[in-house]
Amino acid sequence: MSFNFFVNSNITFGRGALACLADLIRGYGFKSAMIVYDEGVRAAGIAGKVLAQVKESGAEYIVFDGVIPNPTNEVVEEAADMAKKAGVDGFIAVGGGSSIDLAKAVNVLMTNPGRIGDYGGMNKVKTPCLPLIAIPTTAGTSSEITNVSALIDTEKVIKYVIIDNKLVATDVIADPELTATMPKSVTAATGMDAITHAVESYISNMATPLTEYNSLKGLEILYRNLPAAVENGNDMEAREQMMLGCIITGFAFSNANLGLVHGIAHTLSAHFGLAHGMANATVLPYVMRYNAESCPEKMAALAEAIGIDLSGEQEKDQYLLSEALLKLTRRLGIKTLSEQGIDEKDLDMVAEDVLKEPVLGFNPRQGVTKEAVLDILKQAY
């Protein structure tokens, strides 16, 4: 047995953890930091709390608050130009996956030449990046501890990923109190994103014993706590457990990669701007049913991890997970593709483009066809 498992970030976890930010900044000796966040983080009052800590540290700083959902190459280049002009020597990313992914991408361009699109794919970043402190405000993407940045190329109309260990945040401040302002729909969608990461990384053909352990443990925590976090946003125990499960799962999928669910979600986001977590959640049960026969024992193990009693009959047990996930998405109010504004006439085009997605190489069921993807999309419609 031989495998590699990469973990790099220092993590400060717990309620009130944000209070350590000033000391972290002083420890790095930042002379000019870029603080990255979006309008939602500012409106929730979280940006103000972060800026208070930055000011306490004594560091100079600039703010980039132009983050958009599914950040594009153009927005990355805009932020990078701003950071270079200011002579930034460190980053603080505050928010969900979009803010943290954007900060990672900008960070690449601070120490590496060219345009951000040059780095799509695996292990193309040659020079180490600047220090990055990631402060998640959602429990979903795990971007705070992964080696991935997901971006939209508006010219090619694709969502692509930069995967490189040099992207990983140097420090993470995981404070569950910062997730308390998330609306129910965002809590549900981001939580289902994390569950998707747990499931897809476990059945990935790149999975190892270490990733499998984290996938199962993360799924167990996420599945048990997501309904409570959605139904009562002030349930801080559930919020804390969701953030913990998200981090644990991030360890798994940043090493094992993902599969067909993400291939479909990336395509939907690129063409229609769908929120990543919602796109994942919509198709997840149907992709798991499609994948079941290729990894029946793993499907049964995932079902067992969320508390389902197995029958001992493989032909039944392999579908228990997909059935449970469908019930969960309905309970949480996850929208169908039609409810998200997708026109049925576009499904054929989406299915065609999904086949171009690199993540399909990690899916347990190989030889994915356009007809199979189209069938999944129709079920999710």
Coordinates of C-alpha atoms in Angstrom, one line a residue:
M1 CA 0.0 0.0 0.0
S2 CA 1.4 3.4 -1.0
F3 CA -0.3 6.8 -1.1
N4 CA 0.1 10.5 -0.4
F5 CA -2.1 12.6 1.9
F6 CA -1.5 16.3 2.0
V7 CA -2.6 18.7 4.9
N8 CA -1.0 22.1 5.3
S9 CA -3.2 24.6 7.1
N10 CA -3.0 25.7 10.7
I11 CA -6.5 25.7 12.0
T12 CA -8.0 27.7 14.9
F13 CA -11.4 26.3 15.6
G14 CA -14.3 27.3 17.9
R15 CA -16.7 29.9 18.9
G16 CA -15.0 33.3 19.2
A17 CA -11.9 32.1 17.3
L18 CA -12.0 35.3 15.2
A19 CA -10.4 37.1 18.2
C20 CA -7.1 35.5 17.3
L21 CA -6.8 37.3 13.9
A22 CA -4.9 40.3 15.1
D23 CA -2.2 38.1 16.7
L24 CA -2.0 36.0 13.5
I25 CA -1.5 39.1 11.4
R26 CA 1.2 40.4 13.8
G27 CA 2.9 37.0 13.6
Y28 CA 3.2 37.3 9.8
G29 CA 4.3 40.9 10.0
F30 CA 2.0 42.0 7.2
K31 CA 2.8 45.5 5.9
S32 CA -0.1 45.6 3.5
A33 CA -2.8 43.0 3.5
M34 CA -5.7 42.5 1.1
I35 CA -9.0 41.7 2.7
V36 CA -11.3 39.9 0.3
Y37 CA -15.1 39.5 0.9
D38 CA -18.5 40.1 -0.8
E39 CA -21.5 42.3 -0.2
G40 CA -23.2 39.6 1.9
V41 CA -20.4 39.4 4.3
R42 CA -20.4 43.2 4.7
A43 CA -24.2 43.4 5.1
A44 CA -24.1 40.7 7.8
G45 CA -21.6 42.8 9.9
I46 CA -18.9 40.2 9.6
A47 CA -16.6 42.4 7.5
G48 CA -16.7 45.0 10.3
K49 CA -15.6 42.5 12.9
V50 CA -12.7 41.3 10.7
L51 CA -11.6 44.9 9.9
A52 CA -11.6 45.7 13.6
Q53 CA -9.1 42.9 14.2
V54 CA -7.0 44.0 11.3
K55 CA -6.9 47.5 12.6
E56 CA -6.0 46.2 16.1
S57 CA -3.0 44.4 14.5
G58 CA -1.6 47.7 13.2
A59 CA -1.2 46.4 9.7
E60 CA -2.1 48.5 6.6
Y61 CA -4.7 47.0 4.4
I62 CA -6.8 47.4 1.3
V63 CA -10.3 45.8 0.7
F64 CA -11.5 44.0 -2.3
D65 CA -15.3 43.6 -1.9
G66 CA -16.2 42.9 -5.5
V67 CA -16.5 39.1 -5.1
I68 CA -19.3 37.5 -7.1
P69 CA -20.8 34.0 -6.9
N70 CA -18.8 31.8 -9.3
P71 CA -15.9 34.2 -9.6
T72 CA -14.7 34.8 -13.2
N73 CA -11.2 35.3 -14.6
E74 CA -12.0 39.0 -15.1
V75 CA -12.7 39.5 -11.5
V76 CA -9.6 37.7 -10.5
E77 CA -7.5 39.8 -12.8
E78 CA -9.1 43.0 -11.5
A79 CA -8.4 42.1 -7.9
A80 CA -4.8 41.0 -8.8
D81 CA -4.1 44.3 -10.4
M82 CA -5.3 46.1 -7.3
A83 CA -3.2 43.9 -5.0
K84 CA 0.0 44.3 -7.1
K85 CA -0.4 48.1 -7.2
A86 CA -0.7 48.1 -3.4
G87 CA 2.3 45.9 -2.9
V88 CA 0.2 43.4 -0.9
D89 CA 2.2 40.9 1.1
G90 CA -0.6 38.7 2.5
F91 CA -4.3 38.0 2.1
I92 CA -7.3 37.6 4.4
A93 CA -10.3 35.9 2.7
V94 CA -13.6 36.1 4.5
G95 CA -16.7 34.4 3.2
G96 CA -17.8 31.3 1.4
G97 CA -16.1 29.4 -1.4
S98 CA -16.3 32.3 -3.9
S99 CA -14.3 34.7 -1.7
I100 CA -11.7 32.2 -0.6
D101 CA -11.3 30.7 -4.1
L102 CA -10.9 34.2 -5.5
A103 CA -8.2 35.1 -2.9
K104 CA -6.4 31.9 -3.7
A105 CA -6.4 32.7 -7.4
V106 CA -5.2 36.3 -6.9
N107 CA -2.5 34.9 -4.6
V108 CA -1.2 32.7 -7.5
L109 CA -0.8 35.8 -9.7
M110 CA 1.2 37.7 -7.0
T111 CA 4.1 35.3 -7.3
N112 CA 3.6 33.7 -10.7
P113 CA 3.5 35.2 -14.2
G114 CA 0.8 35.3 -16.8
R115 CA -3.0 35.2 -16.6
I116 CA -5.0 33.1 -14.2
G117 CA -6.4 30.9 -16.9
D118 CA -2.9 29.6 -17.5
Y119 CA -3.1 27.7 -14.3
G120 CA -6.2 25.6 -14.9
G121 CA -5.5 21.9 -14.2
M122 CA -3.3 20.2 -11.7
N123 CA 0.1 21.3 -10.3
K124 CA 0.8 24.2 -12.7
V125 CA 1.7 26.8 -10.0
K126 CA 5.5 26.9 -9.9
T127 CA 6.3 29.5 -7.2
P128 CA 4.9 29.4 -3.6
C129 CA 2.2 31.9 -2.8
L130 CA 2.0 34.6 -0.1
P131 CA 0.5 33.9 3.3
L132 CA -3.3 33.5 3.2
I133 CA -5.6 33.5 6.2
A134 CA -9.0 32.0 5.4
I135 CA -12.1 32.8 7.5
P136 CA -15.1 30.8 6.3
T137 CA -18.6 32.1 6.9
T138 CA -20.3 29.1 5.5
A139 CA -20.1 25.3 6.1
G140 CA -20.0 23.9 2.7
T141 CA -17.1 24.4 0.2
S142 CA -14.2 23.5 2.5
S143 CA -12.2 26.0 0.4
E144 CA -10.5 27.2 3.5
I145 CA -8.4 24.0 3.7
T146 CA -8.4 22.6 0.2
N147 CA -5.9 23.0 -2.6
V148 CA -8.5 24.0 -5.1
S149 CA -9.8 27.2 -6.6
A150 CA -12.9 27.0 -8.9
L151 CA -13.3 29.8 -11.5
I152 CA -15.5 30.7 -14.5
D153 CA -13.9 31.2 -17.9
T154 CA -16.5 33.5 -19.5
E155 CA -14.9 33.2 -23.0
K156 CA -14.9 29.4 -23.0
V157 CA -18.1 29.2 -20.9
I158 CA -16.7 26.7 -18.5
K159 CA -16.1 26.4 -14.8
Y160 CA -12.6 25.1 -14.3
V161 CA -10.4 24.4 -11.3
I162 CA -6.8 25.2 -10.3
I163 CA -5.5 22.3 -8.2
D164 CA -2.2 22.8 -6.5
N165 CA -0.9 22.3 -3.0
K166 CA 0.6 25.8 -3.1
L167 CA -2.9 27.3 -3.1
V168 CA -3.8 26.0 0.4
A169 CA -4.4 28.7 3.0
T170 CA -1.6 29.0 5.6
D171 CA -4.0 29.6 8.4
V172 CA -7.7 29.0 9.0
I173 CA -9.9 30.7 11.5
A174 CA -13.0 28.5 11.8
D175 CA -15.5 30.3 14.0
P176 CA -19.0 28.8 13.9
E177 CA -20.5 32.0 15.1
L178 CA -19.8 33.6 11.7
T179 CA -22.2 31.2 10.0
A180 CA -25.2 32.2 12.2
T181 CA -26.4 34.9 9.7
M182 CA -26.7 32.4 6.8
P183 CA -30.3 32.2 5.5
K184 CA -32.0 28.8 5.6
S185 CA -31.6 28.3 1.8
V186 CA -27.9 29.0 1.9
T187 CA -27.4 26.8 4.9
A188 CA -29.1 24.0 3.1
A189 CA -27.3 24.4 -0.2
T190 CA -23.8 24.8 1.3
G191 CA -24.5 21.9 3.7
M192 CA -25.5 19.7 0.8
D193 CA -22.3 20.8 -1.0
A194 CA -20.3 19.5 1.9
I195 CA -22.3 16.2 1.9
T196 CA -21.6 15.9 -1.8
H197 CA -17.8 16.3 -1.1
A198 CA -18.0 13.5 1.5
V199 CA -19.8 11.1 -0.8
E200 CA -17.9 11.8 -4.0
S201 CA -14.5 11.7 -2.3
Y202 CA -15.4 8.3 -0.7
I203 CA -16.3 6.6 -4.0
S204 CA -13.6 8.4 -6.0
N205 CA -11.2 6.1 -7.8
M206 CA -8.4 8.2 -6.1
A207 CA -9.6 7.4 -2.6
T208 CA -7.1 6.1 0.0
P209 CA -7.6 4.7 3.5
L210 CA -7.0 8.2 4.9
T211 CA -9.4 10.0 2.6
E212 CA -12.0 7.3 3.1
Y213 CA -11.8 7.7 6.9
N214 CA -12.3 11.5 6.6
S215 CA -15.1 11.1 4.1
L216 CA -17.1 8.7 6.3
K217 CA -16.6 10.7 9.5
G218 CA -17.4 14.0 7.7
L219 CA -20.6 12.6 6.2
E220 CA -21.7 11.2 9.5
I221 CA -21.4 14.6 11.2
L222 CA -22.9 16.6 8.3
Y223 CA -25.9 14.4 7.7
R224 CA -26.7 14.3 11.4
N225 CA -26.5 18.1 11.9
L226 CA -27.6 19.7 8.7
P227 CA -31.4 19.6 9.2
A228 CA -31.0 21.2 12.7
A229 CA -28.8 23.9 11.3
V230 CA -31.3 24.7 8.6
E231 CA -34.4 24.6 10.8
N232 CA -32.9 26.7 13.6
G233 CA -30.0 28.9 12.5
N234 CA -29.3 29.8 16.2
D235 CA -28.5 26.2 17.1
M236 CA -24.8 26.9 17.6
E237 CA -24.1 23.2 18.4
A238 CA -25.4 22.2 15.0
R239 CA -23.5 25.2 13.4
E240 CA -20.3 24.1 15.1
Q241 CA -20.7 20.5 14.0
M242 CA -21.4 21.5 10.4
M243 CA -18.2 23.6 10.3
L244 CA -16.3 20.7 11.8
G245 CA -17.7 18.2 9.3
C246 CA -16.9 20.5 6.5
I247 CA -13.3 20.7 7.4
I248 CA -12.9 17.0 8.0
T249 CA -14.5 16.4 4.6
G250 CA -12.2 18.9 3.0
F251 CA -9.2 16.8 4.1
A252 CA -10.7 14.0 2.1
F253 CA -11.7 15.5 -1.2
S254 CA -8.7 17.8 -1.6
N255 CA -6.7 14.5 -1.7
A256 CA -9.2 12.1 -3.4
N257 CA -10.9 14.5 -5.8
L258 CA -14.6 14.5 -6.9
G259 CA -16.7 13.1 -9.7
L260 CA -19.8 13.3 -11.9
V261 CA -21.9 15.4 -9.5
H262 CA -19.3 18.2 -9.7
G263 CA -18.9 17.7 -13.5
I264 CA -22.6 18.5 -13.9
A265 CA -22.7 21.3 -11.3
H266 CA -19.7 23.0 -12.9
T267 CA -21.4 23.0 -16.3
L268 CA -24.7 24.3 -14.8
S269 CA -22.9 27.1 -13.0
A270 CA -20.9 28.0 -16.1
H271 CA -23.9 28.3 -18.4
F272 CA -26.6 29.5 -16.0
G273 CA -24.9 30.9 -13.0
L274 CA -26.4 28.4 -10.6
A275 CA -25.1 28.5 -7.1
H276 CA -22.6 25.7 -6.7
G277 CA -24.1 24.0 -3.7
M278 CA -27.6 24.1 -5.0
A279 CA -26.5 22.6 -8.4
N280 CA -24.7 19.8 -6.6
A281 CA -27.6 19.1 -4.3
T282 CA -30.1 18.9 -7.1
V283 CA -28.4 16.1 -9.0
L284 CA -26.6 14.3 -6.2
P285 CA -29.2 11.6 -5.5
Y286 CA -29.6 10.7 -9.1
V287 CA -25.8 10.5 -9.8
M288 CA -25.4 8.3 -6.7
R289 CA -28.1 5.9 -8.1
Y290 CA -26.2 5.9 -11.4
N291 CA -22.9 5.2 -9.7
A292 CA -24.2 2.5 -7.3
E293 CA -23.6 -0.6 -9.4
S294 CA -19.9 0.4 -9.9
C295 CA -19.2 0.5 -6.1
P296 CA -22.0 -1.3 -4.2
E297 CA -19.9 -2.0 -1.1
K298 CA -18.9 1.6 -0.7
M299 CA -22.5 2.8 -1.3
A300 CA -23.6 0.4 1.5
A301 CA -20.9 1.8 3.8
L302 CA -22.0 5.4 3.2
A303 CA -25.6 4.4 4.0
E304 CA -24.4 2.8 7.2
A305 CA -22.5 5.9 8.1
I306 CA -25.7 8.0 8.1
G307 CA -27.5 5.4 10.3
I308 CA -29.3 3.3 7.8
D309 CA -29.8 -0.4 8.7
L310 CA -28.5 -2.6 5.8
S311 CA -30.6 -5.5 4.6
G312 CA -27.6 -7.6 3.7
E313 CA -28.8 -7.8 0.1
Q314 CA -26.3 -5.9 -2.1
E315 CA -28.8 -5.2 -4.9
K316 CA -30.9 -3.3 -2.3
D317 CA -28.3 -1.8 -0.1
Q318 CA -26.4 -0.1 -2.9
Y319 CA -29.4 2.2 -3.5
L320 CA -30.2 3.1 0.1
L321 CA -27.9 6.1 0.1
S322 CA -29.4 7.6 -3.0
E323 CA -32.9 7.2 -1.6
A324 CA -31.9 8.8 1.7
L325 CA -30.2 11.7 -0.1
L326 CA -33.3 12.3 -2.2
K327 CA -35.5 12.5 1.0
L328 CA -33.0 14.9 2.6
T329 CA -33.0 17.3 -0.4
R330 CA -36.8 17.3 -0.4
R331 CA -36.9 18.0 3.4
L332 CA -34.4 20.9 2.9
G333 CA -36.3 22.4 0.0
I334 CA -33.6 21.9 -2.6
K335 CA -35.0 23.2 -5.9
T336 CA -35.3 21.1 -9.0
L337 CA -33.6 22.3 -12.2
S338 CA -36.8 23.7 -13.5
E339 CA -37.4 25.6 -10.3
Q340 CA -34.0 27.1 -10.7
G341 CA -34.9 28.5 -14.1
I342 CA -33.3 25.9 -16.4
D343 CA -35.2 25.4 -19.7
E344 CA -35.7 21.8 -20.7
K345 CA -34.5 22.5 -24.2
D346 CA -31.0 23.3 -22.8
L347 CA -30.5 19.9 -21.1
D348 CA -29.1 18.3 -24.3
M349 CA -26.4 21.1 -24.5
V350 CA -25.6 20.7 -20.8
A351 CA -25.2 16.9 -21.1
E352 CA -22.9 17.4 -24.1
D353 CA -20.6 19.8 -22.2
V354 CA -20.5 17.7 -19.0
L355 CA -18.5 15.1 -20.9
K356 CA -15.7 17.6 -21.3
E357 CA -15.3 17.9 -17.5
P358 CA -11.9 16.6 -16.2
V359 CA -13.5 15.4 -12.9
L360 CA -15.2 12.6 -14.7
G361 CA -11.8 10.9 -14.6
F362 CA -12.2 10.4 -10.9
N363 CA -15.8 9.1 -11.0
P364 CA -16.1 5.4 -10.0
R365 CA -18.3 4.6 -13.0
Q366 CA -16.2 5.2 -16.1
G367 CA -17.4 5.6 -19.7
V368 CA -20.1 8.2 -18.8
T369 CA -22.2 8.8 -21.9
K370 CA -24.2 11.8 -23.0
E371 CA -27.4 9.7 -22.7
A372 CA -26.6 8.8 -19.1
V373 CA -26.0 12.5 -18.1
L374 CA -29.2 13.5 -19.9
D375 CA -31.2 10.9 -18.0
I376 CA -29.8 12.3 -14.7
L377 CA -30.7 15.8 -15.7
K378 CA -34.2 14.8 -16.6
Q379 CA -34.7 13.1 -13.3
A380 CA -33.5 16.3 -11.6
Y381 CA -35.6 18.5 -13.7

